[in-house]
PDB file of C-alpha atoms in Angstrom:
ATOM      1  CA  MET A   1       0.000   0.000   0.000  1.00 49.00           C
ATOM      2  CA  THR A   2       1.349   3.400  -0.955  1.00 57.00           C
ATOM      3  CA  SER A   3       1.850   5.732   1.986  1.00 59.00           C
ATOM      4  CA  GLY A   4      -0.322   8.824   2.230  1.00 67.00           C
ATOM      5  CA  SER A   5       2.684  11.018   1.497  1.00 83.00           C
ATOM      6  CA  GLU A   6       3.113   9.362  -1.911  1.00 89.00           C
ATOM      7  CA  ALA A   7      -0.545   8.819  -2.857  1.00 93.00           C
ATOM      8  CA  TRP A   8      -0.642  12.218  -4.600  1.00 96.00           C
ATOM      9  CA  ARG A   9       1.623  10.896  -7.359  1.00 97.00           C
ATOM     10  CA  ALA A  10       0.319   9.592 -10.681  1.00 97.00           C
ATOM     11  CA  THR A  11       0.668   5.858 -11.299  1.00 98.00           C
ATOM     12  CA  ALA A  12       1.485   6.489 -14.980  1.00 98.00           C
ATOM     13  CA  THR A  13       4.883   7.972 -15.781  1.00 98.00           C
ATOM     14  CA  PRO A  14       5.137  11.272 -17.673  1.00 98.00           C
ATOM     15  CA  ALA A  15       6.366   9.319 -20.697  1.00 98.00           C
ATOM     16  CA  MET A  16       3.304   7.057 -20.548  1.00 98.00           C
ATOM     17  CA  LEU A  17       0.976  10.036 -20.220  1.00 98.00           C
ATOM     18  CA  ARG A  18       2.485  11.466 -23.404  1.00 98.00           C
ATOM     19  CA  ARG A  19       1.973   8.138 -25.173  1.00 98.00           C
ATOM     20  CA  ARG A  20      -1.620   8.001 -23.911  1.00 98.00           C
ATOM     21  CA  ALA A  21      -2.226  11.470 -25.337  1.00 98.00           C
ATOM     22  CA  GLU A  22      -0.775  10.348 -28.675  1.00 98.00           C
ATOM     23  CA  HIS A  23      -3.148   7.378 -28.761  1.00 98.00           C
ATOM     24  CA  LEU A  24      -6.098   9.668 -27.999  1.00 98.00           C
ATOM     25  CA  ALA A  25      -5.060  11.984 -30.818  1.00 98.00           C
ATOM     26  CA  ALA A  26      -4.668   9.009 -33.168  1.00 98.00           C
ATOM     27  CA  ALA A  27      -8.178   7.761 -32.333  1.00 98.00           C
ATOM     28  CA  ARG A  28      -9.684  11.182 -33.037  1.00 98.00           C
ATOM     29  CA  ALA A  29      -7.723  11.462 -36.299  1.00 98.00           C
ATOM     30  CA  PHE A  30      -9.024   8.009 -37.322  1.00 98.00           C
ATOM     31  CA  PHE A  31     -12.655   9.084 -37.004  1.00 98.00           C
ATOM     32  CA  ALA A  32     -12.084  12.552 -38.448  1.00 98.00           C
ATOM     33  CA  ALA A  33     -10.594  10.971 -41.583  1.00 98.00           C
ATOM     34  CA  ARG A  34     -13.740   8.842 -41.917  1.00 98.00           C
ATOM     35  CA  GLY A  35     -16.177  11.703 -41.411  1.00 98.00           C
ATOM     36  CA  VAL A  36     -17.580  10.478 -38.081  1.00 98.00           C
ATOM     37  CA  LEU A  37     -18.851  13.261 -35.809  1.00 98.00           C
ATOM     38  CA  GLU A  38     -17.476  13.511 -32.269  1.00 98.00           C
ATOM     39  CA  VAL A  39     -20.177  14.077 -29.629  1.00 98.00           C
ATOM     40  CA  ASP A  40     -20.118  14.690 -25.892  1.00 98.00           C
ATOM     41  CA  THR A  41     -23.007  13.395 -23.786  1.00 98.00           C
ATOM     42  CA  PRO A  42     -23.581  13.744 -20.012  1.00 98.00           C
ATOM     43  CA  LEU A  43     -21.724  11.733 -17.396  1.00 97.00           C
ATOM     44  CA  VAL A  44     -24.698  12.166 -15.011  1.00 97.00           C
ATOM     45  CA  VAL A  45     -27.841  10.482 -16.351  1.00 97.00           C
ATOM     46  CA  ASN A  46     -31.452   9.957 -15.299  1.00 95.00           C
ATOM     47  CA  ALA A  47     -31.427   6.138 -15.233  1.00 96.00           C
ATOM     48  CA  PRO A  48     -28.821   3.380 -15.017  1.00 95.00           C
ATOM     49  CA  VAL A  49     -28.453   0.248 -17.113  1.00 95.00           C
ATOM     50  CA  SER A  50     -30.604  -2.670 -16.004  1.00 94.00           C
ATOM     51  CA  ASP A  51     -27.965  -5.380 -16.651  1.00 92.00           C
ATOM     52  CA  VAL A  52     -27.463  -7.389 -13.447  1.00 89.00           C
ATOM     53  CA  HIS A  53     -23.733  -7.722 -14.154  1.00 87.00           C
ATOM     54  CA  ILE A  54     -23.080  -3.974 -14.380  1.00 92.00           C
ATOM     55  CA  HIS A  55     -23.173  -1.921 -11.180  1.00 92.00           C
ATOM     56  CA  SER A  56     -24.041   1.769 -11.514  1.00 94.00           C
ATOM     57  CA  ALA A  57     -22.868   4.440  -9.094  1.00 94.00           C
ATOM     58  CA  HIS A  58     -25.370   7.100  -8.084  1.00 93.00           C
ATOM     59  CA  VAL A  59     -25.200  10.702  -6.963  1.00 93.00           C
ATOM     60  CA  THR A  60     -27.810  12.782  -5.119  1.00 93.00           C
ATOM     61  CA  PHE A  61     -28.481  16.423  -5.881  1.00 91.00           C
ATOM     62  CA  THR A  62     -30.311  18.715  -3.476  1.00 88.00           C
ATOM     63  CA  ASP A  63     -32.483  21.621  -4.596  1.00 76.00           C
ATOM     64  CA  GLY A  64     -31.224  24.448  -2.406  1.00 69.00           C
ATOM     65  CA  SER A  65     -34.525  26.322  -2.305  1.00 71.00           C
ATOM     66  CA  ALA A  66     -36.961  23.460  -1.761  1.00 71.00           C
ATOM     67  CA  GLY A  67     -34.586  20.972  -0.153  1.00 74.00           C
ATOM     68  CA  ALA A  68     -35.857  18.220  -2.451  1.00 85.00           C
ATOM     69  CA  GLU A  69     -33.397  15.520  -3.397  1.00 90.00           C
ATOM     70  CA  ARG A  70     -32.954  14.057  -6.853  1.00 90.00           C
ATOM     71  CA  ARG A  71     -31.109  10.812  -7.428  1.00 93.00           C
ATOM     72  CA  CYS A  72     -29.088  10.462 -10.633  1.00 95.00           C
ATOM     73  CA  TYR A  73     -26.509   7.982 -11.904  1.00 96.00           C
ATOM     74  CA  LEU A  74     -23.021   8.028 -13.409  1.00 97.00           C
ATOM     75  CA  HIS A  75     -23.177   6.441 -16.826  1.00 97.00           C
ATOM     76  CA  THR A  76     -21.560   3.048 -17.405  1.00 97.00           C
ATOM     77  CA  SER A  77     -21.590   3.702 -21.155  1.00 98.00           C
ATOM     78  CA  PRO A  78     -22.735   6.645 -23.297  1.00 98.00           C
ATOM     79  CA  GLU A  79     -24.911   4.244 -25.322  1.00 98.00           C
ATOM     80  CA  TYR A  80     -28.348   5.426 -24.248  1.00 98.00           C
ATOM     81  CA  ALA A  81     -27.621   9.111 -24.830  1.00 98.00           C
ATOM     82  CA  MET A  82     -25.874   8.422 -28.136  1.00 98.00           C
ATOM     83  CA  LYS A  83     -28.876   6.464 -29.385  1.00 98.00           C
ATOM     84  CA  ARG A  84     -31.059   9.445 -28.568  1.00 98.00           C
ATOM     85  CA  LEU A  85     -28.794  11.529 -30.790  1.00 98.00           C
ATOM     86  CA  LEU A  86     -28.989   8.919 -33.555  1.00 98.00           C
ATOM     87  CA  ALA A  87     -32.787   8.931 -33.376  1.00 98.00           C
ATOM     88  CA  GLY A  88     -32.659  12.718 -33.630  1.00 98.00           C
ATOM     89  CA  GLY A  89     -30.742  12.625 -36.906  1.00 98.00           C
ATOM     90  CA  SER A  90     -27.100  13.011 -35.838  1.00 98.00           C
ATOM     91  CA  GLY A  91     -25.709  10.597 -38.421  1.00 98.00           C
ATOM     92  CA  ASP A  92     -22.542   8.577 -37.698  1.00 98.00           C
ATOM     93  CA  ILE A  93     -21.124   9.544 -34.290  1.00 99.00           C
ATOM     94  CA  TYR A  94     -18.371   8.611 -31.854  1.00 99.00           C
ATOM     95  CA  GLN A  95     -17.382   9.568 -28.333  1.00 98.00           C
ATOM     96  CA  ILE A  96     -14.315   9.159 -26.128  1.00 98.00           C
ATOM     97  CA  CYS A  97     -15.377   9.482 -22.514  1.00 98.00           C
ATOM     98  CA  HIS A  98     -14.928   8.360 -18.934  1.00 98.00           C
ATOM     99  CA  VAL A  99     -17.465   5.868 -17.589  1.00 98.00           C
ATOM    100  CA  VAL A 100     -17.949   4.461 -14.079  1.00 97.00           C
ATOM    101  CA  ARG A 101     -18.767   0.888 -13.047  1.00 95.00           C
ATOM    102  CA  GLY A 102     -18.852  -0.254  -9.453  1.00 88.00           C
ATOM    103  CA  LEU A 103     -17.304  -3.406  -7.997  1.00 82.00           C
ATOM    104  CA  GLU A 104     -14.676  -3.628 -10.747  1.00 81.00           C
ATOM    105  CA  ARG A 105     -11.011  -3.552  -9.770  1.00 93.00           C
ATOM    106  CA  GLY A 106      -7.991  -5.553 -10.879  1.00 94.00           C
ATOM    107  CA  ARG A 107      -5.244  -5.782 -13.456  1.00 96.00           C
ATOM    108  CA  LEU A 108      -7.664  -4.946 -16.274  1.00 97.00           C
ATOM    109  CA  HIS A 109     -10.300  -3.066 -14.236  1.00 97.00           C
ATOM    110  CA  ASN A 110     -10.625   0.324 -12.625  1.00 97.00           C
ATOM    111  CA  ALA A 111     -13.987   1.688 -11.480  1.00 96.00           C
ATOM    112  CA  GLU A 112     -13.514   4.721 -13.760  1.00 97.00           C
ATOM    113  CA  PHE A 113     -12.122   4.106 -17.221  1.00 98.00           C
ATOM    114  CA  THR A 114     -12.200   5.396 -20.798  1.00 98.00           C
ATOM    115  CA  LEU A 115     -14.420   4.060 -23.571  1.00 98.00           C
ATOM    116  CA  VAL A 116     -14.332   4.758 -27.289  1.00 98.00           C
ATOM    117  CA  GLU A 117     -17.879   4.221 -28.515  1.00 98.00           C
ATOM    118  CA  TRP A 118     -19.216   4.736 -32.019  1.00 99.00           C
ATOM    119  CA  TYR A 119     -22.211   4.048 -34.276  1.00 98.00           C
ATOM    120  CA  ARG A 120     -22.435   3.510 -38.029  1.00 98.00           C
ATOM    121  CA  LEU A 121     -25.715   3.948 -39.887  1.00 98.00           C
ATOM    122  CA  GLY A 122     -26.696   1.300 -42.404  1.00 98.00           C
ATOM    123  CA  TRP A 123     -23.674  -0.872 -41.649  1.00 98.00           C
ATOM    124  CA  THR A 124     -23.580  -4.619 -41.150  1.00 98.00           C
ATOM    125  CA  LEU A 125     -21.855  -6.273 -38.201  1.00 98.00           C
ATOM    126  CA  PRO A 126     -19.047  -7.694 -40.414  1.00 98.00           C
ATOM    127  CA  ALA A 127     -18.367  -4.197 -41.785  1.00 98.00           C
ATOM    128  CA  LEU A 128     -18.134  -2.832 -38.254  1.00 98.00           C
ATOM    129  CA  MET A 129     -15.716  -5.632 -37.316  1.00 98.00           C
ATOM    130  CA  ASP A 130     -13.533  -4.487 -40.223  1.00 98.00           C
ATOM    131  CA  GLU A 131     -13.478  -0.947 -38.830  1.00 98.00           C
ATOM    132  CA  VAL A 132     -12.811  -2.106 -35.266  1.00 98.00           C
ATOM    133  CA  GLU A 133      -9.869  -4.102 -36.601  1.00 98.00           C
ATOM    134  CA  ALA A 134      -8.577  -1.062 -38.485  1.00 98.00           C
ATOM    135  CA  LEU A 135      -8.739   1.203 -35.416  1.00 98.00           C
ATOM    136  CA  THR A 136      -7.179  -1.461 -33.188  1.00 98.00           C
ATOM    137  CA  ARG A 137      -4.278  -1.954 -35.598  1.00 98.00           C
ATOM    138  CA  ALA A 138      -3.817   1.810 -35.900  1.00 97.00           C
ATOM    139  CA  LEU A 139      -3.550   2.228 -32.124  1.00 97.00           C
ATOM    140  CA  LEU A 140      -1.481  -0.901 -31.505  1.00 97.00           C
ATOM    141  CA  GLY A 141       1.012   0.314 -34.081  1.00 95.00           C
ATOM    142  CA  PRO A 142       4.148  -1.851 -34.386  1.00 94.00           C
ATOM    143  CA  ARG A 143       2.815  -4.357 -31.831  1.00 92.00           C
ATOM    144  CA  ALA A 144       0.163  -5.410 -34.367  1.00 95.00           C
ATOM    145  CA  ALA A 145       2.775  -6.274 -36.992  1.00 92.00           C
ATOM    146  CA  GLY A 146       2.258  -9.874 -38.020  1.00 91.00           C
ATOM    147  CA  PHE A 147      -1.070 -10.169 -36.203  1.00 96.00           C
ATOM    148  CA  SER A 148      -3.627 -12.185 -38.125  1.00 97.00           C
ATOM    149  CA  CYS A 149      -7.363 -11.713 -37.616  1.00 98.00           C
ATOM    150  CA  THR A 150      -9.915 -14.465 -37.125  1.00 98.00           C
ATOM    151  CA  ARG A 151     -13.661 -14.613 -36.580  1.00 98.00           C
ATOM    152  CA  ILE A 152     -15.316 -17.486 -34.763  1.00 98.00           C
ATOM    153  CA  THR A 153     -18.744 -18.124 -33.285  1.00 98.00           C
ATOM    154  CA  TYR A 154     -19.413 -18.358 -29.563  1.00 98.00           C
ATOM    155  CA  ARG A 155     -20.832 -21.830 -30.147  1.00 98.00           C
ATOM    156  CA  GLU A 156     -17.702 -23.048 -31.962  1.00 98.00           C
ATOM    157  CA  LEU A 157     -15.521 -21.799 -29.091  1.00 97.00           C
ATOM    158  CA  PHE A 158     -17.453 -23.727 -26.447  1.00 98.00           C
ATOM    159  CA  GLU A 159     -17.397 -26.868 -28.532  1.00 97.00           C
ATOM    160  CA  ARG A 160     -13.663 -26.505 -29.192  1.00 97.00           C
ATOM    161  CA  HIS A 161     -12.540 -25.633 -25.650  1.00 96.00           C
ATOM    162  CA  LEU A 162     -15.085 -27.480 -23.507  1.00 96.00           C
ATOM    163  CA  GLY A 163     -16.798 -30.005 -25.760  1.00 97.00           C
ATOM    164  CA  LEU A 164     -20.141 -28.364 -24.929  1.00 97.00           C
ATOM    165  CA  ASP A 165     -22.840 -26.756 -27.053  1.00 97.00           C
ATOM    166  CA  PRO A 166     -23.721 -23.554 -25.132  1.00 97.00           C
ATOM    167  CA  PHE A 167     -27.201 -23.505 -26.680  1.00 96.00           C
ATOM    168  CA  SER A 168     -28.204 -27.016 -25.680  1.00 95.00           C
ATOM    169  CA  ALA A 169     -25.878 -28.237 -22.888  1.00 96.00           C
ATOM    170  CA  SER A 170     -27.673 -29.059 -19.640  1.00 94.00           C
ATOM    171  CA  LEU A 171     -27.247 -26.986 -16.500  1.00 92.00           C
ATOM    172  CA  GLU A 172     -25.595 -30.024 -14.922  1.00 92.00           C
ATOM    173  CA  ALA A 173     -22.991 -30.222 -17.710  1.00 94.00           C
ATOM    174  CA  LEU A 174     -22.282 -26.505 -17.509  1.00 94.00           C
ATOM    175  CA  GLY A 175     -22.042 -26.710 -13.717  1.00 92.00           C
ATOM    176  CA  GLU A 176     -19.573 -29.577 -13.978  1.00 93.00           C
ATOM    177  CA  ALA A 177     -17.388 -27.556 -16.332  1.00 94.00           C
ATOM    178  CA  ALA A 178     -17.589 -24.578 -13.976  1.00 93.00           C
ATOM    179  CA  ARG A 179     -16.546 -26.688 -10.982  1.00 91.00           C
ATOM    180  CA  ALA A 180     -13.643 -28.046 -13.021  1.00 92.00           C
ATOM    181  CA  ALA A 181     -12.652 -24.415 -13.611  1.00 89.00           C
ATOM    182  CA  GLY A 182     -12.587 -23.820  -9.832  1.00 89.00           C
ATOM    183  CA  PHE A 183     -16.045 -22.300  -9.302  1.00 87.00           C
ATOM    184  CA  ALA A 184     -17.364 -23.331  -5.886  1.00 84.00           C
ATOM    185  CA  GLY A 185     -20.373 -21.032  -5.522  1.00 77.00           C
ATOM    186  CA  THR A 186     -24.030 -21.402  -6.414  1.00 74.00           C
ATOM    187  CA  PRO A 187     -24.723 -20.021  -9.902  1.00 68.00           C
ATOM    188  CA  ALA A 188     -27.691 -17.703 -10.435  1.00 64.00           C
ATOM    189  CA  GLY A 189     -28.542 -19.483 -13.656  1.00 85.00           C
ATOM    190  CA  ARG A 190     -27.463 -20.610 -17.081  1.00 91.00           C
ATOM    191  CA  ASP A 191     -26.038 -17.277 -18.207  1.00 91.00           C
ATOM    192  CA  GLU A 192     -23.889 -16.918 -15.113  1.00 90.00           C
ATOM    193  CA  LEU A 193     -22.341 -20.321 -15.858  1.00 94.00           C
ATOM    194  CA  LEU A 194     -21.770 -19.439 -19.509  1.00 95.00           C
ATOM    195  CA  GLU A 195     -20.200 -16.100 -18.630  1.00 94.00           C
ATOM    196  CA  LEU A 196     -18.030 -17.699 -15.970  1.00 93.00           C
ATOM    197  CA  LEU A 197     -16.745 -20.308 -18.423  1.00 96.00           C
ATOM    198  CA  MET A 198     -16.155 -17.657 -21.063  1.00 96.00           C
ATOM    199  CA  SER A 199     -14.218 -15.394 -18.713  1.00 94.00           C
ATOM    200  CA  VAL A 200     -12.184 -18.092 -16.937  1.00 93.00           C
ATOM    201  CA  ARG A 201     -11.682 -20.939 -19.392  1.00 95.00           C
ATOM    202  CA  ILE A 202     -12.031 -19.497 -22.888  1.00 97.00           C
ATOM    203  CA  GLY A 203     -11.437 -15.727 -22.963  1.00 97.00           C
ATOM    204  CA  PRO A 204      -7.879 -15.786 -21.549  1.00 96.00           C
ATOM    205  CA  GLU A 205      -6.832 -18.134 -24.380  1.00 96.00           C
ATOM    206  CA  LEU A 206      -8.202 -15.954 -27.178  1.00 98.00           C
ATOM    207  CA  GLY A 207      -6.305 -13.586 -29.429  1.00 97.00           C
ATOM    208  CA  ARG A 208      -2.830 -14.887 -28.708  1.00 96.00           C
ATOM    209  CA  GLY A 209      -0.683 -13.176 -31.325  1.00 95.00           C
ATOM    210  CA  GLN A 210      -3.785 -12.192 -33.252  1.00 97.00           C
ATOM    211  CA  LEU A 211      -7.101 -10.353 -33.164  1.00 98.00           C
ATOM    212  CA  THR A 212     -10.045 -12.659 -32.486  1.00 98.00           C
ATOM    213  CA  PHE A 213     -13.665 -11.643 -33.032  1.00 98.00           C
ATOM    214  CA  VAL A 214     -16.238 -13.822 -31.252  1.00 98.00           C
ATOM    215  CA  HIS A 215     -19.784 -13.494 -32.584  1.00 98.00           C
ATOM    216  CA  GLY A 216     -23.168 -15.166 -32.227  1.00 97.00           C
ATOM    217  CA  TYR A 217     -23.569 -14.856 -28.448  1.00 97.00           C
ATOM    218  CA  PRO A 218     -26.613 -16.530 -26.858  1.00 97.00           C
ATOM    219  CA  ALA A 219     -29.877 -14.658 -27.308  1.00 97.00           C
ATOM    220  CA  SER A 220     -30.169 -14.402 -23.511  1.00 94.00           C
ATOM    221  CA  GLN A 221     -27.047 -12.196 -23.620  1.00 95.00           C
ATOM    222  CA  ALA A 222     -28.302  -9.973 -26.448  1.00 96.00           C
ATOM    223  CA  ALA A 223     -28.767  -6.897 -24.167  1.00 94.00           C
ATOM    224  CA  LEU A 224     -29.421  -4.154 -26.764  1.00 97.00           C
ATOM    225  CA  ALA A 225     -28.600  -6.251 -29.842  1.00 98.00           C
ATOM    226  CA  ARG A 226     -30.899  -7.817 -32.407  1.00 98.00           C
ATOM    227  CA  LEU A 227     -31.380 -11.560 -32.630  1.00 98.00           C
ATOM    228  CA  ASP A 228     -30.048 -13.440 -35.629  1.00 97.00           C
ATOM    229  CA  PRO A 229     -32.981 -13.871 -38.057  1.00 96.00           C
ATOM    230  CA  HIS A 230     -31.462 -17.164 -39.249  1.00 95.00           C
ATOM    231  CA  ASP A 231     -30.969 -18.551 -35.724  1.00 96.00           C
ATOM    232  CA  PRO A 232     -32.987 -16.793 -32.978  1.00 95.00           C
ATOM    233  CA  ARG A 233     -30.939 -18.627 -30.339  1.00 97.00           C
ATOM    234  CA  ALA A 234     -28.066 -16.262 -31.205  1.00 98.00           C
ATOM    235  CA  ALA A 235     -27.650 -12.494 -30.878  1.00 98.00           C
ATOM    236  CA  GLN A 236     -26.111 -10.256 -33.514  1.00 98.00           C
ATOM    237  CA  ARG A 237     -23.303  -9.267 -31.222  1.00 98.00           C
ATOM    238  CA  PHE A 238     -19.512  -9.620 -31.193  1.00 98.00           C
ATOM    239  CA  GLU A 239     -16.569  -9.164 -28.849  1.00 98.00           C
ATOM    240  CA  LEU A 240     -12.927  -8.588 -29.778  1.00 98.00           C
ATOM    241  CA  TYR A 241     -10.078 -10.294 -27.913  1.00 98.00           C
ATOM    242  CA  CYS A 242      -6.349  -9.672 -28.188  1.00 98.00           C
ATOM    243  CA  GLU A 243      -3.727 -11.440 -26.058  1.00 97.00           C
ATOM    244  CA  GLY A 244      -6.446 -12.846 -23.814  1.00 97.00           C
ATOM    245  CA  VAL A 245      -7.904  -9.380 -23.177  1.00 97.00           C
ATOM    246  CA  GLU A 246     -11.465  -8.432 -24.110  1.00 98.00           C
ATOM    247  CA  LEU A 247     -11.211  -5.109 -25.947  1.00 98.00           C
ATOM    248  CA  ALA A 248     -14.551  -4.361 -27.607  1.00 98.00           C
ATOM    249  CA  ASN A 249     -18.240  -5.259 -27.584  1.00 98.00           C
ATOM    250  CA  GLY A 250     -20.363  -4.565 -30.671  1.00 98.00           C
ATOM    251  CA  PHE A 251     -24.070  -4.877 -31.539  1.00 98.00           C
ATOM    252  CA  HIS A 252     -26.387  -4.758 -34.509  1.00 98.00           C
ATOM    253  CA  GLU A 253     -28.580  -2.375 -32.561  1.00 98.00           C
ATOM    254  CA  LEU A 254     -32.106  -3.291 -31.561  1.00 98.00           C
ATOM    255  CA  ALA A 255     -34.550  -0.613 -32.741  1.00 97.00           C
ATOM    256  CA  ASP A 256     -37.812  -2.118 -31.432  1.00 98.00           C
ATOM    257  CA  ALA A 257     -38.906  -0.114 -28.382  1.00 98.00           C
ATOM    258  CA  ARG A 258     -41.400  -2.749 -27.196  1.00 98.00           C
ATOM    259  CA  GLU A 259     -38.850  -5.552 -27.377  1.00 98.00           C
ATOM    260  CA  GLN A 260     -36.271  -3.410 -25.595  1.00 98.00           C
ATOM    261  CA  ARG A 261     -38.736  -2.554 -22.827  1.00 98.00           C
ATOM    262  CA  ALA A 262     -39.542  -6.248 -22.406  1.00 97.00           C
ATOM    263  CA  ARG A 263     -35.844  -7.067 -22.059  1.00 97.00           C
ATOM    264  CA  PHE A 264     -35.368  -4.298 -19.514  1.00 97.00           C
ATOM    265  CA  GLU A 265     -38.329  -5.615 -17.502  1.00 96.00           C
ATOM    266  CA  GLN A 266     -36.803  -9.103 -17.545  1.00 94.00           C
ATOM    267  CA  ASP A 267     -33.566  -7.606 -16.210  1.00 94.00           C
ATOM    268  CA  LEU A 268     -35.443  -5.862 -13.397  1.00 95.00           C
ATOM    269  CA  ALA A 269     -37.228  -9.076 -12.451  1.00 94.00           C
ATOM    270  CA  LEU A 270     -33.883 -10.855 -12.282  1.00 90.00           C
ATOM    271  CA  ARG A 271     -32.440  -8.018 -10.206  1.00 92.00           C
ATOM    272  CA  GLU A 272     -35.233  -8.514  -7.666  1.00 92.00           C
ATOM    273  CA  CYS A 273     -34.587 -12.263  -7.573  1.00 90.00           C
ATOM    274  CA  LEU A 274     -30.925 -11.596  -6.861  1.00 87.00           C
ATOM    275  CA  GLY A 275     -31.694  -9.051  -4.137  1.00 91.00           C
ATOM    276  CA  LEU A 276     -30.391  -6.145  -6.215  1.00 91.00           C
ATOM    277  CA  GLU A 277     -31.958  -2.707  -6.374  1.00 89.00           C
ATOM    278  CA  ARG A 278     -34.841  -2.279  -8.822  1.00 90.00           C
ATOM    279  CA  THR A 279     -33.713   0.803 -10.728  1.00 91.00           C
ATOM    280  CA  PRO A 280     -35.778   3.047 -13.011  1.00 93.00           C
ATOM    281  CA  LEU A 281     -35.911   2.431 -16.749  1.00 96.00           C
ATOM    282  CA  ASP A 282     -34.540   5.046 -19.131  1.00 97.00           C
ATOM    283  CA  GLU A 283     -37.843   6.205 -20.580  1.00 97.00           C
ATOM    284  CA  ARG A 284     -36.029   8.773 -22.737  1.00 97.00           C
ATOM    285  CA  LEU A 285     -34.121   6.032 -24.507  1.00 98.00           C
ATOM    286  CA  LEU A 286     -37.312   4.032 -25.027  1.00 98.00           C
ATOM    287  CA  ALA A 287     -39.068   7.116 -26.401  1.00 98.00           C
ATOM    288  CA  ALA A 288     -36.172   7.657 -28.809  1.00 98.00           C
ATOM    289  CA  LEU A 289     -36.419   4.061 -30.012  1.00 98.00           C
ATOM    290  CA  ALA A 290     -40.180   4.474 -30.464  1.00 98.00           C
ATOM    291  CA  SER A 291     -39.611   7.610 -32.531  1.00 98.00           C
ATOM    292  CA  GLY A 292     -37.397   5.641 -34.908  1.00 98.00           C
ATOM    293  CA  LEU A 293     -33.784   4.569 -34.418  1.00 98.00           C
ATOM    294  CA  PRO A 294     -32.076   4.328 -37.804  1.00 98.00           C
ATOM    295  CA  GLU A 295     -30.638   0.987 -38.904  1.00 98.00           C
ATOM    296  CA  CYS A 296     -27.193   0.932 -37.317  1.00 98.00           C
ATOM    297  CA  CYS A 297     -24.388  -1.009 -35.668  1.00 98.00           C
ATOM    298  CA  GLY A 298     -22.419   0.218 -32.671  1.00 98.00           C
ATOM    299  CA  VAL A 299     -19.409  -0.766 -30.594  1.00 98.00           C
ATOM    300  CA  ALA A 300     -17.634   0.207 -27.369  1.00 98.00           C
ATOM    301  CA  LEU A 301     -13.866  -0.284 -27.085  1.00 98.00           C
ATOM    302  CA  GLY A 302     -11.846  -0.168 -23.862  1.00 98.00           C
ATOM    303  CA  PHE A 303      -9.257   2.529 -24.540  1.00 98.00           C
ATOM    304  CA  ASP A 304      -7.119   1.910 -21.437  1.00 98.00           C
ATOM    305  CA  ARG A 305      -6.805  -1.791 -22.213  1.00 98.00           C
ATOM    306  CA  LEU A 306      -5.786  -1.047 -25.778  1.00 98.00           C
ATOM    307  CA  VAL A 307      -3.112   1.363 -24.548  1.00 98.00           C
ATOM    308  CA  MET A 308      -1.909  -1.360 -22.165  1.00 98.00           C
ATOM    309  CA  LEU A 309      -1.420  -3.737 -25.093  1.00 97.00           C
ATOM    310  CA  ALA A 310       0.140  -1.087 -27.306  1.00 97.00           C
ATOM    311  CA  GLU A 311       2.650  -0.077 -24.632  1.00 97.00           C
ATOM    312  CA  GLY A 312       3.332  -3.505 -23.135  1.00 97.00           C
ATOM    313  CA  ALA A 313       1.920  -2.527 -19.720  1.00 98.00           C
ATOM    314  CA  GLY A 314       1.009  -5.253 -17.246  1.00 97.00           C
ATOM    315  CA  HIS A 315      -1.580  -3.333 -15.218  1.00 98.00           C
ATOM    316  CA  ILE A 316      -4.209  -0.731 -16.059  1.00 98.00           C
ATOM    317  CA  ASP A 317      -2.759   1.595 -13.403  1.00 98.00           C
ATOM    318  CA  GLU A 318       0.339   2.029 -15.577  1.00 98.00           C
ATOM    319  CA  VAL A 319      -1.614   3.785 -18.348  1.00 98.00           C
ATOM    320  CA  MET A 320      -3.838   6.157 -16.352  1.00 98.00           C
ATOM    321  CA  PRO A 321      -2.799   8.979 -14.027  1.00 97.00           C
ATOM    322  CA  PHE A 322      -4.969   8.314 -10.966  1.00 97.00           C
ATOM    323  CA  PRO A 323      -6.788   4.983 -10.380  1.00 97.00           C
ATOM    324  CA  ILE A 324      -9.592   4.830  -7.857  1.00 95.00           C
ATOM    325  CA  GLU A 325      -7.318   4.609  -4.805  1.00 95.00           C
ATOM    326  CA  ARG A 326      -5.618   7.889  -5.764  1.00 96.00           C
ATOM    327  CA  ALA A 327      -8.571   9.763  -7.251  1.00 95.00           C
TER     328      ALA A 327
END
């Protein structure tokens, strides 16, 4: 533990801070060259995400005259606000911003971190993967030299690494695989087991010396993505891995307000079952979807993690000035 007298210091060196700034400039130049508009949406929002695996921090504002309190949240992604802009006619947009997620700390996690998030109108998911690859290579620079790129389905990965079909394997079979991976707790359900196996057994092996796109996640993990019209068991969603690190998460965006509301309500029901807070829905997002979200694909990329890989850093603290303990 760093002593109080030294806790004022940045964990990133001045040289690393300069390199971080260069990567930020390179990301902005990438989008400027492609005609994508940079936007800046609020950090403080009216409603949090409903996902049971993402923990939102809240803040309380007091009206000085009336003394009334208003509870707001720190965004975990700019997605909801950016979709409101898309529905309002913004066209292709991107944002580089800080986001906050509770209960996340470790070599690859800090509660506050930087996302690069962008949306492309009329694009397909494969086309967006191409652009994610291009940006990743641009920011990795020389470290990407010789990297190949592969795309594989979520189902193929489970069959290859665990001999299990994630769409049809029994809970008992998934539980056995989880116990073999060292999990000793009681899982909340099928998705928790799948996510555990992905994060512990499969993810760390992906993208070794290459860029690996995983697509076709289970429909139960679709979140804000559309389902595959050819196989409704799968979502039109991908993740990018490099050197065992998850870097990006992309969706063919769901535009159906009623379906999105139903998914949010399912999340809230699960939150209650797990003893988590039942949070308000973002009615402004749902109204934007109802007004007409254009056909689009979107992706969020972890900027700090990408800088870690580009600079050969072993811990996220090395590429940011002040992690949560020194904020």
